[in-house]
mmCIF file of C-alpha atoms in Angstrom:
data_model
loop_
_atom_site.group_PDB
_atom_site.id
_atom_site.type_symbol
_atom_site.label_atom_id
_atom_site.label_comp_id
_atom_site.label_asym_id
_atom_site.label_seq_id
_atom_site.Cartn_x
_atom_site.Cartn_y
_atom_site.Cartn_z
ATOM 1 C CA MET A 1 131.684 75.577 88.386
ATOM 2 C CA ARG A 2 130.950 72.601 86.213
ATOM 3 C CA PHE A 3 129.063 69.379 86.717
ATOM 4 C CA GLN A 4 129.465 66.693 83.942
ATOM 5 C CA ARG A 5 130.441 69.414 81.440
ATOM 6 C CA LEU A 6 127.486 71.664 82.558
ATOM 7 C CA ASP A 7 128.369 75.224 83.734
ATOM 8 C CA LEU A 8 126.112 75.450 86.684
ATOM 9 C CA ASN A 9 125.758 79.250 86.154
ATOM 10 C CA LEU A 10 123.911 78.368 83.011
ATOM 11 C CA LEU A 11 121.060 76.753 85.228
ATOM 12 C CA VAL A 12 120.048 80.269 86.289
ATOM 13 C CA ALA A 13 119.842 81.498 82.634
ATOM 14 C CA LEU A 14 117.962 78.289 81.703
ATOM 15 C CA ASP A 15 115.454 78.831 84.411
ATOM 16 C CA VAL A 16 114.697 82.310 83.321
ATOM 17 C CA LEU A 17 114.558 81.388 79.599
ATOM 18 C CA LEU A 18 112.148 78.668 80.327
ATOM 19 C CA ALA A 19 109.906 81.062 82.305
ATOM 20 C CA GLU A 20 110.026 83.991 79.842
ATOM 21 C CA LYS A 21 110.177 82.042 76.485
ATOM 22 C CA SER A 22 111.993 85.116 75.165
ATOM 23 C CA VAL A 23 115.711 85.913 74.892
ATOM 24 C CA SER A 24 115.174 89.531 75.241
ATOM 25 C CA LEU A 25 112.924 89.287 78.281
ATOM 26 C CA ALA A 26 115.269 86.864 79.817
ATOM 27 C CA ALA A 27 118.224 89.250 79.231
ATOM 28 C CA ASP A 28 116.423 92.081 81.076
ATOM 29 C CA ARG A 29 115.876 89.744 84.058
ATOM 30 C CA LEU A 30 119.374 88.328 84.096
ATOM 31 C CA CYS A 31 120.881 91.931 83.591
ATOM 32 C CA LEU A 32 122.771 90.643 80.680
ATOM 33 C CA SER A 33 123.026 91.815 77.028
ATOM 34 C CA GLN A 34 120.901 90.093 74.500
ATOM 35 C CA SER A 35 123.935 88.603 72.747
ATOM 36 C CA ALA A 36 125.280 87.188 76.067
ATOM 37 C CA THR A 37 121.869 85.625 76.755
ATOM 38 C CA SER A 38 121.749 84.167 73.139
ATOM 39 C CA SER A 39 125.197 82.816 73.758
ATOM 40 C CA ALA A 40 124.006 81.093 76.952
ATOM 41 C CA LEU A 41 121.069 79.622 75.059
ATOM 42 C CA GLY A 42 123.370 78.286 72.443
ATOM 43 C CA ARG A 43 125.542 76.473 75.114
ATOM 44 C CA LEU A 44 122.488 75.029 76.691
ATOM 45 C CA ARG A 45 121.258 73.728 73.326
ATOM 46 C CA ASP A 46 124.654 72.056 72.807
ATOM 47 C CA TYR A 47 124.705 70.521 76.235
ATOM 48 C CA PHE A 48 121.087 69.132 76.073
ATOM 49 C CA GLY A 49 121.267 68.339 72.300
ATOM 50 C CA ASP A 50 117.849 70.079 71.978
ATOM 51 C CA GLU A 51 116.718 73.538 70.605
ATOM 52 C CA LEU A 52 114.838 74.112 73.980
ATOM 53 C CA LEU A 53 113.226 77.286 72.480
ATOM 54 C CA VAL A 54 112.042 77.543 68.851
ATOM 55 C CA VAL A 55 110.534 80.374 66.793
ATOM 56 C CA LYS A 56 106.716 79.984 66.071
ATOM 57 C CA GLY A 57 105.109 82.896 64.391
ATOM 58 C CA ARG A 58 106.151 86.067 66.218
ATOM 59 C CA SER A 59 107.066 84.392 69.512
ATOM 60 C CA MET A 60 109.007 81.535 70.825
ATOM 61 C CA VAL A 61 107.719 78.255 72.272
ATOM 62 C CA LEU A 62 109.243 75.403 74.461
ATOM 63 C CA THR A 63 110.215 72.120 72.998
ATOM 64 C CA ALA A 64 108.984 69.031 74.791
ATOM 65 C CA ARG A 65 112.357 68.504 76.373
ATOM 66 C CA ALA A 66 112.399 72.113 77.652
ATOM 67 C CA GLU A 67 108.892 71.603 79.116
ATOM 68 C CA GLU A 68 110.267 68.541 81.035
ATOM 69 C CA LEU A 69 113.084 70.687 82.493
ATOM 70 C CA ILE A 70 110.949 73.461 84.071
ATOM 71 C CA GLU A 71 110.270 71.887 87.308
ATOM 72 C CA PRO A 72 113.532 70.033 87.884
ATOM 73 C CA VAL A 73 115.643 73.198 87.127
ATOM 74 C CA ARG A 74 113.537 75.265 89.422
ATOM 75 C CA ALA A 75 113.739 72.701 92.161
ATOM 76 C CA VAL A 76 117.494 72.465 91.909
ATOM 77 C CA LEU A 77 117.998 76.222 92.068
ATOM 78 C CA ASP A 78 115.545 76.529 94.983
ATOM 79 C CA GLN A 79 117.488 73.760 96.886
ATOM 80 C CA ILE A 80 120.754 75.707 96.254
ATOM 81 C CA ARG A 81 119.354 78.975 97.461
ATOM 82 C CA SER A 82 117.844 77.585 100.567
ATOM 83 C CA THR A 83 120.465 75.024 101.736
ATOM 84 C CA ILE A 84 123.785 75.910 100.157
ATOM 85 C CA ALA A 85 124.140 79.500 99.357
ATOM 86 C CA ILE A 86 125.544 81.470 102.377
ATOM 87 C CA ALA A 87 123.650 84.651 103.103
ATOM 88 C CA PRO A 88 125.977 87.595 103.117
ATOM 89 C CA GLU A 89 126.078 90.026 106.053
ATOM 90 C CA PHE A 90 123.290 92.547 105.736
ATOM 91 C CA ASP A 91 123.934 96.174 106.478
ATOM 92 C CA PRO A 92 121.258 98.556 105.359
ATOM 93 C CA ALA A 93 123.739 101.494 105.101
ATOM 94 C CA THR A 94 125.747 99.633 102.389
ATOM 95 C CA CYS A 95 123.176 97.348 100.823
ATOM 96 C CA ASP A 96 122.996 97.836 96.992
ATOM 97 C CA ARG A 97 120.007 95.671 96.302
ATOM 98 C CA GLN A 98 116.995 95.978 94.075
ATOM 99 C CA ILE A 99 113.700 94.897 95.754
ATOM 100 C CA ARG A 100 110.805 94.220 93.351
ATOM 101 C CA PHE A 101 107.263 94.752 94.711
ATOM 102 C CA MET A 102 103.849 93.871 93.114
ATOM 103 C CA ALA A 103 101.292 96.289 94.593
ATOM 104 C CA SER A 104 98.216 98.360 93.602
ATOM 105 C CA ASP A 105 98.336 102.136 93.382
ATOM 106 C CA TYR A 106 96.244 102.055 96.644
ATOM 107 C CA SER A 107 98.975 100.180 98.530
ATOM 108 C CA THR A 108 101.563 102.407 96.912
ATOM 109 C CA GLN A 109 99.878 105.531 97.910
ATOM 110 C CA VAL A 110 98.806 104.771 101.594
ATOM 111 C CA LEU A 111 101.949 102.701 102.527
ATOM 112 C CA LEU A 112 104.891 102.348 100.094
ATOM 113 C CA ALA A 113 105.276 106.017 99.249
ATOM 114 C CA GLY A 114 105.901 106.842 102.977
ATOM 115 C CA ALA A 115 107.772 103.612 103.787
ATOM 116 C CA LEU A 116 110.315 103.954 100.880
ATOM 117 C CA ALA A 117 110.966 107.448 101.970
ATOM 118 C CA MET A 118 111.779 106.260 105.504
ATOM 119 C CA ILE A 119 113.941 103.364 104.121
ATOM 120 C CA GLU A 120 116.061 105.800 102.060
ATOM 121 C CA ALA A 121 117.369 107.350 105.157
ATOM 122 C CA GLU A 122 118.628 104.121 106.418
ATOM 123 C CA ALA A 123 119.399 102.331 103.227
ATOM 124 C CA PRO A 124 120.419 104.941 100.688
ATOM 125 C CA HIS A 125 121.824 102.548 98.058
ATOM 126 C CA MET A 126 118.675 100.191 98.007
ATOM 127 C CA ARG A 127 116.671 100.309 94.903
ATOM 128 C CA PHE A 128 112.958 99.528 94.317
ATOM 129 C CA GLU A 129 110.693 98.585 91.462
ATOM 130 C CA ILE A 130 106.870 98.587 91.898
ATOM 131 C CA GLN A 131 104.950 96.531 89.371
ATOM 132 C CA PRO A 132 101.211 96.919 88.977
ATOM 133 C CA MET A 133 98.815 94.157 89.965
ATOM 134 C CA GLY A 134 98.631 91.494 87.356
ATOM 135 C CA ASP A 135 96.174 88.739 86.692
ATOM 136 C CA SER A 136 98.235 85.993 88.516
ATOM 137 C CA PRO A 137 100.243 87.578 91.291
ATOM 138 C CA ILE A 138 100.976 84.459 93.200
ATOM 139 C CA ASP A 139 102.426 82.852 89.911
ATOM 140 C CA THR A 140 104.483 85.913 89.351
ATOM 141 C CA LEU A 141 105.931 85.537 92.943
ATOM 142 C CA GLU A 142 106.541 81.893 92.404
ATOM 143 C CA ARG A 143 108.364 82.471 89.063
ATOM 144 C CA GLY A 144 110.758 84.855 90.849
ATOM 145 C CA GLN A 145 109.592 87.869 88.940
ATOM 146 C CA ILE A 146 108.875 89.855 92.130
ATOM 147 C CA ASP A 147 110.271 89.671 95.716
ATOM 148 C CA LEU A 148 107.289 90.941 97.593
ATOM 149 C CA LEU A 149 103.610 90.841 96.951
ATOM 150 C CA LEU A 150 101.412 93.566 98.698
ATOM 151 C CA THR A 151 97.797 92.651 98.457
ATOM 152 C CA ILE A 152 94.618 91.801 100.491
ATOM 153 C CA ASP A 153 94.929 88.788 102.728
ATOM 154 C CA TYR A 154 92.133 87.048 100.770
ATOM 155 C CA ALA A 155 94.395 86.922 97.777
ATOM 156 C CA ILE A 156 97.614 85.524 99.283
ATOM 157 C CA SER A 157 98.740 81.804 99.131
ATOM 158 C CA SER A 158 99.063 79.524 102.139
ATOM 159 C CA ASP A 159 102.117 78.002 100.474
ATOM 160 C CA HIS A 160 104.316 81.023 101.254
ATOM 161 C CA PRO A 161 105.038 83.098 104.386
ATOM 162 C CA SER A 162 103.127 86.412 104.783
ATOM 163 C CA GLN A 163 102.440 89.130 107.393
ATOM 164 C CA VAL A 164 99.267 91.285 107.872
ATOM 165 C CA LEU A 165 100.188 95.040 107.858
ATOM 166 C CA PHE A 166 97.029 96.922 108.424
ATOM 167 C CA GLU A 167 93.225 97.011 108.175
ATOM 168 C CA ASP A 168 91.121 99.391 106.203
ATOM 169 C CA ASP A 169 87.276 99.746 105.504
ATOM 170 C CA TYR A 170 85.324 101.616 102.797
ATOM 171 C CA VAL A 171 83.644 105.023 102.353
ATOM 172 C CA VAL A 172 81.556 106.536 99.730
ATOM 173 C CA VAL A 173 83.315 109.400 97.701
ATOM 174 C CA GLY A 174 81.672 111.991 95.563
ATOM 175 C CA ASP A 175 82.164 115.567 94.298
ATOM 176 C CA ALA A 176 81.704 118.112 97.185
ATOM 177 C CA ALA A 177 79.224 119.923 94.938
ATOM 178 C CA ASN A 178 77.150 116.755 94.194
ATOM 179 C CA PRO A 179 73.731 117.275 95.698
ATOM 180 C CA ALA A 180 73.508 113.518 96.212
ATOM 181 C CA MET A 181 76.317 113.785 98.820
ATOM 182 C CA GLU A 182 74.208 116.085 100.968
ATOM 183 C CA GLY A 183 73.059 114.484 104.219
ATOM 184 C CA GLU A 184 73.334 110.811 105.014
ATOM 185 C CA MET A 185 74.020 108.348 102.354
ATOM 186 C CA THR A 186 71.127 105.924 102.248
ATOM 187 C CA ARG A 187 70.948 102.488 100.681
ATOM 188 C CA GLU A 188 68.331 103.639 98.408
ATOM 189 C CA LYS A 189 70.285 106.685 97.315
ATOM 190 C CA TYR A 190 73.497 104.631 96.962
ATOM 191 C CA PHE A 191 71.904 102.194 94.538
ATOM 192 C CA SER A 192 70.130 104.851 92.588
ATOM 193 C CA LEU A 193 73.253 106.701 91.586
ATOM 194 C CA GLY A 194 75.803 106.000 88.860
ATOM 195 C CA HIS A 195 79.063 104.400 90.148
ATOM 196 C CA VAL A 196 82.800 104.522 89.244
ATOM 197 C CA THR A 197 84.786 101.304 90.096
ATOM 198 C CA ALA A 198 88.250 99.926 89.450
ATOM 199 C CA ARG A 199 89.139 96.726 87.687
ATOM 200 C CA PHE A 200 92.604 95.395 86.995
ATOM 201 C CA GLY A 201 94.745 93.343 84.549
ATOM 202 C CA LYS A 202 93.829 91.917 81.183
ATOM 203 C CA SER A 203 91.027 89.833 82.834
ATOM 204 C CA ARG A 204 89.498 93.034 84.392
ATOM 205 C CA THR A 205 89.627 91.565 87.867
ATOM 206 C CA PRO A 206 87.225 93.557 90.186
ATOM 207 C CA ALA A 207 88.478 95.022 93.471
ATOM 208 C CA PHE A 208 87.186 93.454 96.702
ATOM 209 C CA ASP A 209 84.482 95.939 97.253
ATOM 210 C CA ASP A 210 83.221 95.614 93.624
ATOM 211 C CA TRP A 211 83.147 91.847 93.989
ATOM 212 C CA PHE A 212 81.320 92.011 97.430
ATOM 213 C CA VAL A 213 78.695 94.563 96.311
ATOM 214 C CA ARG A 214 77.888 92.427 93.251
ATOM 215 C CA ARG A 215 76.697 89.782 95.864
ATOM 216 C CA GLN A 216 73.980 92.018 97.116
ATOM 217 C CA LYS A 217 70.396 91.650 96.151
ATOM 218 C CA THR A 218 70.380 95.126 94.577
ATOM 219 C CA GLN A 219 72.949 95.829 92.018
ATOM 220 C CA ARG A 220 74.858 99.027 91.329
ATOM 221 C CA ARG A 221 74.752 100.730 87.981
ATOM 222 C CA ILE A 222 78.446 100.938 86.922
ATOM 223 C CA GLU A 223 78.915 103.928 84.513
ATOM 224 C CA VAL A 224 82.714 104.033 84.534
ATOM 225 C CA VAL A 225 85.258 101.368 84.944
ATOM 226 C CA ALA A 226 88.616 102.939 86.030
ATOM 227 C CA PRO A 227 92.114 101.318 85.642
ATOM 228 C CA THR A 228 93.319 102.326 89.095
ATOM 229 C CA PHE A 229 91.918 103.144 92.598
ATOM 230 C CA LEU A 230 93.333 106.731 92.414
ATOM 231 C CA SER A 231 91.704 107.594 89.152
ATOM 232 C CA GLN A 232 88.331 106.886 90.622
ATOM 233 C CA THR A 233 88.607 110.338 92.430
ATOM 234 C CA SER A 234 89.120 112.254 89.277
ATOM 235 C CA LEU A 235 86.337 110.415 87.476
ATOM 236 C CA VAL A 236 83.627 111.490 90.112
ATOM 237 C CA LEU A 237 84.653 115.076 90.080
ATOM 238 C CA GLY A 238 82.062 117.348 88.295
ATOM 239 C CA THR A 239 79.572 114.506 88.138
ATOM 240 C CA ARG A 240 76.673 113.057 90.138
ATOM 241 C CA ARG A 241 78.563 109.704 90.202
ATOM 242 C CA ILE A 242 80.031 108.184 93.399
ATOM 243 C CA ALA A 243 82.770 105.753 94.083
ATOM 244 C CA THR A 244 83.266 103.184 96.954
ATOM 245 C CA MET A 245 86.893 103.548 98.176
ATOM 246 C CA HIS A 246 89.260 102.576 100.869
ATOM 247 C CA ARG A 247 88.990 104.978 103.738
ATOM 248 C CA ARG A 248 92.741 105.552 103.958
ATOM 249 C CA LEU A 249 93.101 106.518 100.427
ATOM 250 C CA ALA A 250 89.814 108.611 100.317
ATOM 251 C CA SER A 251 91.011 110.444 103.587
ATOM 252 C CA GLN A 252 94.202 111.486 101.579
ATOM 253 C CA MET A 253 92.389 112.525 98.543
ATOM 254 C CA VAL A 254 89.819 114.890 100.247
ATOM 255 C CA LYS A 255 92.641 117.016 101.474
ATOM 256 C CA VAL A 256 93.728 117.885 97.931
ATOM 257 C CA LEU A 257 90.603 117.568 95.855
ATOM 258 C CA PRO A 258 87.096 119.079 96.240
ATOM 259 C CA LEU A 259 85.686 115.724 97.391
ATOM 260 C CA THR A 260 83.446 114.641 100.327
ATOM 261 C CA LEU A 261 82.990 111.298 102.143
ATOM 262 C CA ARG A 262 79.930 109.484 103.444
ATOM 263 C CA GLU A 263 79.652 106.131 105.179
ATOM 264 C CA VAL A 264 78.707 103.160 103.140
ATOM 265 C CA PRO A 265 74.955 102.457 103.867
ATOM 266 C CA PHE A 266 75.429 98.718 104.430
ATOM 267 C CA ASP A 267 78.163 96.421 105.795
ATOM 268 C CA ILE A 268 81.349 95.695 103.783
ATOM 269 C CA PRO A 269 83.938 93.594 105.504
ATOM 270 C CA PRO A 270 87.139 95.515 106.138
ATOM 271 C CA ILE A 271 90.181 94.403 104.241
ATOM 272 C CA ARG A 272 93.500 93.424 105.704
ATOM 273 C CA GLU A 273 96.588 94.314 103.558
ATOM 274 C CA ALA A 274 99.303 91.689 103.744
ATOM 275 C CA ILE A 275 102.842 91.424 102.498
ATOM 276 C CA GLN A 276 104.025 88.005 101.114
ATOM 277 C CA TRP A 277 107.273 86.532 99.959
ATOM 278 C CA HIS A 278 108.429 83.295 98.576
ATOM 279 C CA ILE A 279 109.169 80.501 101.060
ATOM 280 C CA THR A 280 112.693 80.064 99.732
ATOM 281 C CA ASN A 281 113.348 83.752 100.727
ATOM 282 C CA ASN A 282 112.290 83.305 104.325
ATOM 283 C CA ASN A 283 115.898 83.823 105.499
ATOM 284 C CA ASP A 284 116.704 86.653 103.142
ATOM 285 C CA ARG A 285 117.789 89.347 105.711
ATOM 286 C CA ALA A 286 117.283 92.219 103.249
ATOM 287 C CA LEU A 287 113.673 91.253 102.459
ATOM 288 C CA ARG A 288 112.867 90.734 106.041
ATOM 289 C CA TRP A 289 114.327 94.116 107.075
ATOM 290 C CA VAL A 290 112.176 95.725 104.323
ATOM 291 C CA VAL A 291 109.084 93.978 105.667
ATOM 292 C CA GLU A 292 109.877 95.146 109.225
ATOM 293 C CA ARG A 293 110.084 98.652 107.958
ATOM 294 C CA LEU A 294 106.731 98.383 106.122
ATOM 295 C CA ALA A 295 105.137 97.075 109.296
ATOM 296 C CA ALA A 296 106.531 99.901 111.353
ATOM 297 C CA MET A 297 105.199 102.472 108.800
ATOM 298 C CA ALA A 298 101.898 100.870 108.810
ATOM 299 C CA GLN A 299 101.529 101.242 112.491
ATOM 300 C CA GLU A 300 102.600 104.875 112.304
ATOM 301 C CA GLU A 301 100.135 105.622 109.516
ATOM 302 C CA ARG A 302 97.185 104.161 111.181
ATOM 303 C CA GLY A 303 94.952 107.004 109.797
ATOM 304 C CA ASP A 304 91.328 107.517 110.843
ATOM 305 C CA ILE A 305 90.175 103.888 111.246
ATOM 306 C CA SER A 306 87.981 104.297 114.200
ATOM 307 C CA ASN A 307 85.017 103.135 112.176
ATOM 308 C CA VAL A 308 86.634 99.908 111.183
ATOM 309 C CA VAL A 309 84.360 97.134 112.524
ATOM 310 C CA PRO A 310 86.166 93.762 112.884
ATOM 311 C CA ILE A 311 84.419 90.640 111.774
ATOM 312 C CA ALA A 312 84.532 87.252 113.192
ATOM 313 C CA GLU A 313 87.281 85.015 111.849
ATOM 314 C CA ALA A 314 84.691 82.347 110.816
ATOM 315 C CA ARG A 315 82.955 84.895 108.647
ATOM 316 C CA ARG A 316 86.214 86.149 107.314
ATOM 317 C CA ASP A 317 87.332 82.496 106.398
ATOM 318 C CA GLU A 318 83.978 82.113 104.678
ATOM 319 C CA ILE A 319 84.395 85.205 102.615
ATOM 320 C CA ALA A 320 88.064 84.225 101.748
ATOM 321 C CA VAL A 321 86.851 80.863 100.391
ATOM 322 C CA GLN A 322 84.278 82.497 98.105
ATOM 323 C CA PHE A 323 86.588 85.174 96.944
ATOM 324 C CA GLN A 324 89.411 82.646 96.250
ATOM 325 C CA HIS A 325 86.913 80.471 94.286
ATOM 326 C CA ASN A 326 85.868 83.350 92.166
ATOM 327 C CA HIS A 327 89.442 84.504 91.486
ATOM 328 C CA PRO A 328 91.491 81.312 91.172
ATOM 329 C CA ASN A 329 94.264 82.966 88.954
ATOM 330 C CA MET A 330 95.054 85.468 91.543
ATOM 331 C CA ARG A 331 96.412 82.681 93.735
ATOM 332 C CA GLY A 332 98.294 80.942 90.949
ATOM 333 C CA GLU A 333 95.577 78.259 90.366
ATOM 334 C CA LYS A 334 94.152 77.362 86.869
ATOM 335 C CA SER A 335 90.636 78.208 86.237
#
């Protein structure tokens, strides 16, 4: 289809090229060869009479004209997707679709692993990609690089639809032979011990519990910073160190590792795990079906959450504002 000599299929390629600023990365996202993507870039350059992407050092940068095109091209494609494109009939038994998640290893372990196994039985041809949490998850969602974002509700955007899946709280985890884990975990003992914590992305963004405990009057002594939630368990084994972990994940780990759990000796607000998708995909039947299956699995895998104490919504809103202020990039904002 052409409009004033422009092949409208090239708009999709242009949108991805402007986002990635790389022919090879754009080719991967478009599922095209690098030569086909280079050819598309050549035709776009000819149409616009502009280089659009130029080599600078070891990378490519956008020309001024290309910068001007980013938002209009994205707006046109979003309009087409939401108002013109006719959604095909969705049948999970025959759907051959790739769904891209961004999720932490915690979310993958306590929810996605079981949910994707359940989905396989109903949708055997559906494919999934799970990307690790990055520095700007909302920006990644808005650029179309993922379909579903699985994260705490404090980090989601009010600009896009979302659904809360489950709640979880925190426990202290330590080696079963660690003498410090004998008896009740007191506040004094907790802050006297060395800690293992997890931080993520290039900016080493702290997990919610790490951020919250930093706001206490007494500070923890962080002796090891781990790259994932799961690795915290291995890093406390054979040591006197402890880790503060989600109860659902910790409860799974004590079944396979010589670990023991104790209650956190002060109040940490429970977290709510939520799923979010782009507003232009609100009528995507395949995505909504996957979300329904995740919600069903979350209800089945409630785990031992009898100790989860809800907090008032006003208090939750206050914490959300503080968390979002301290982590603007997580919500696609500029710091």
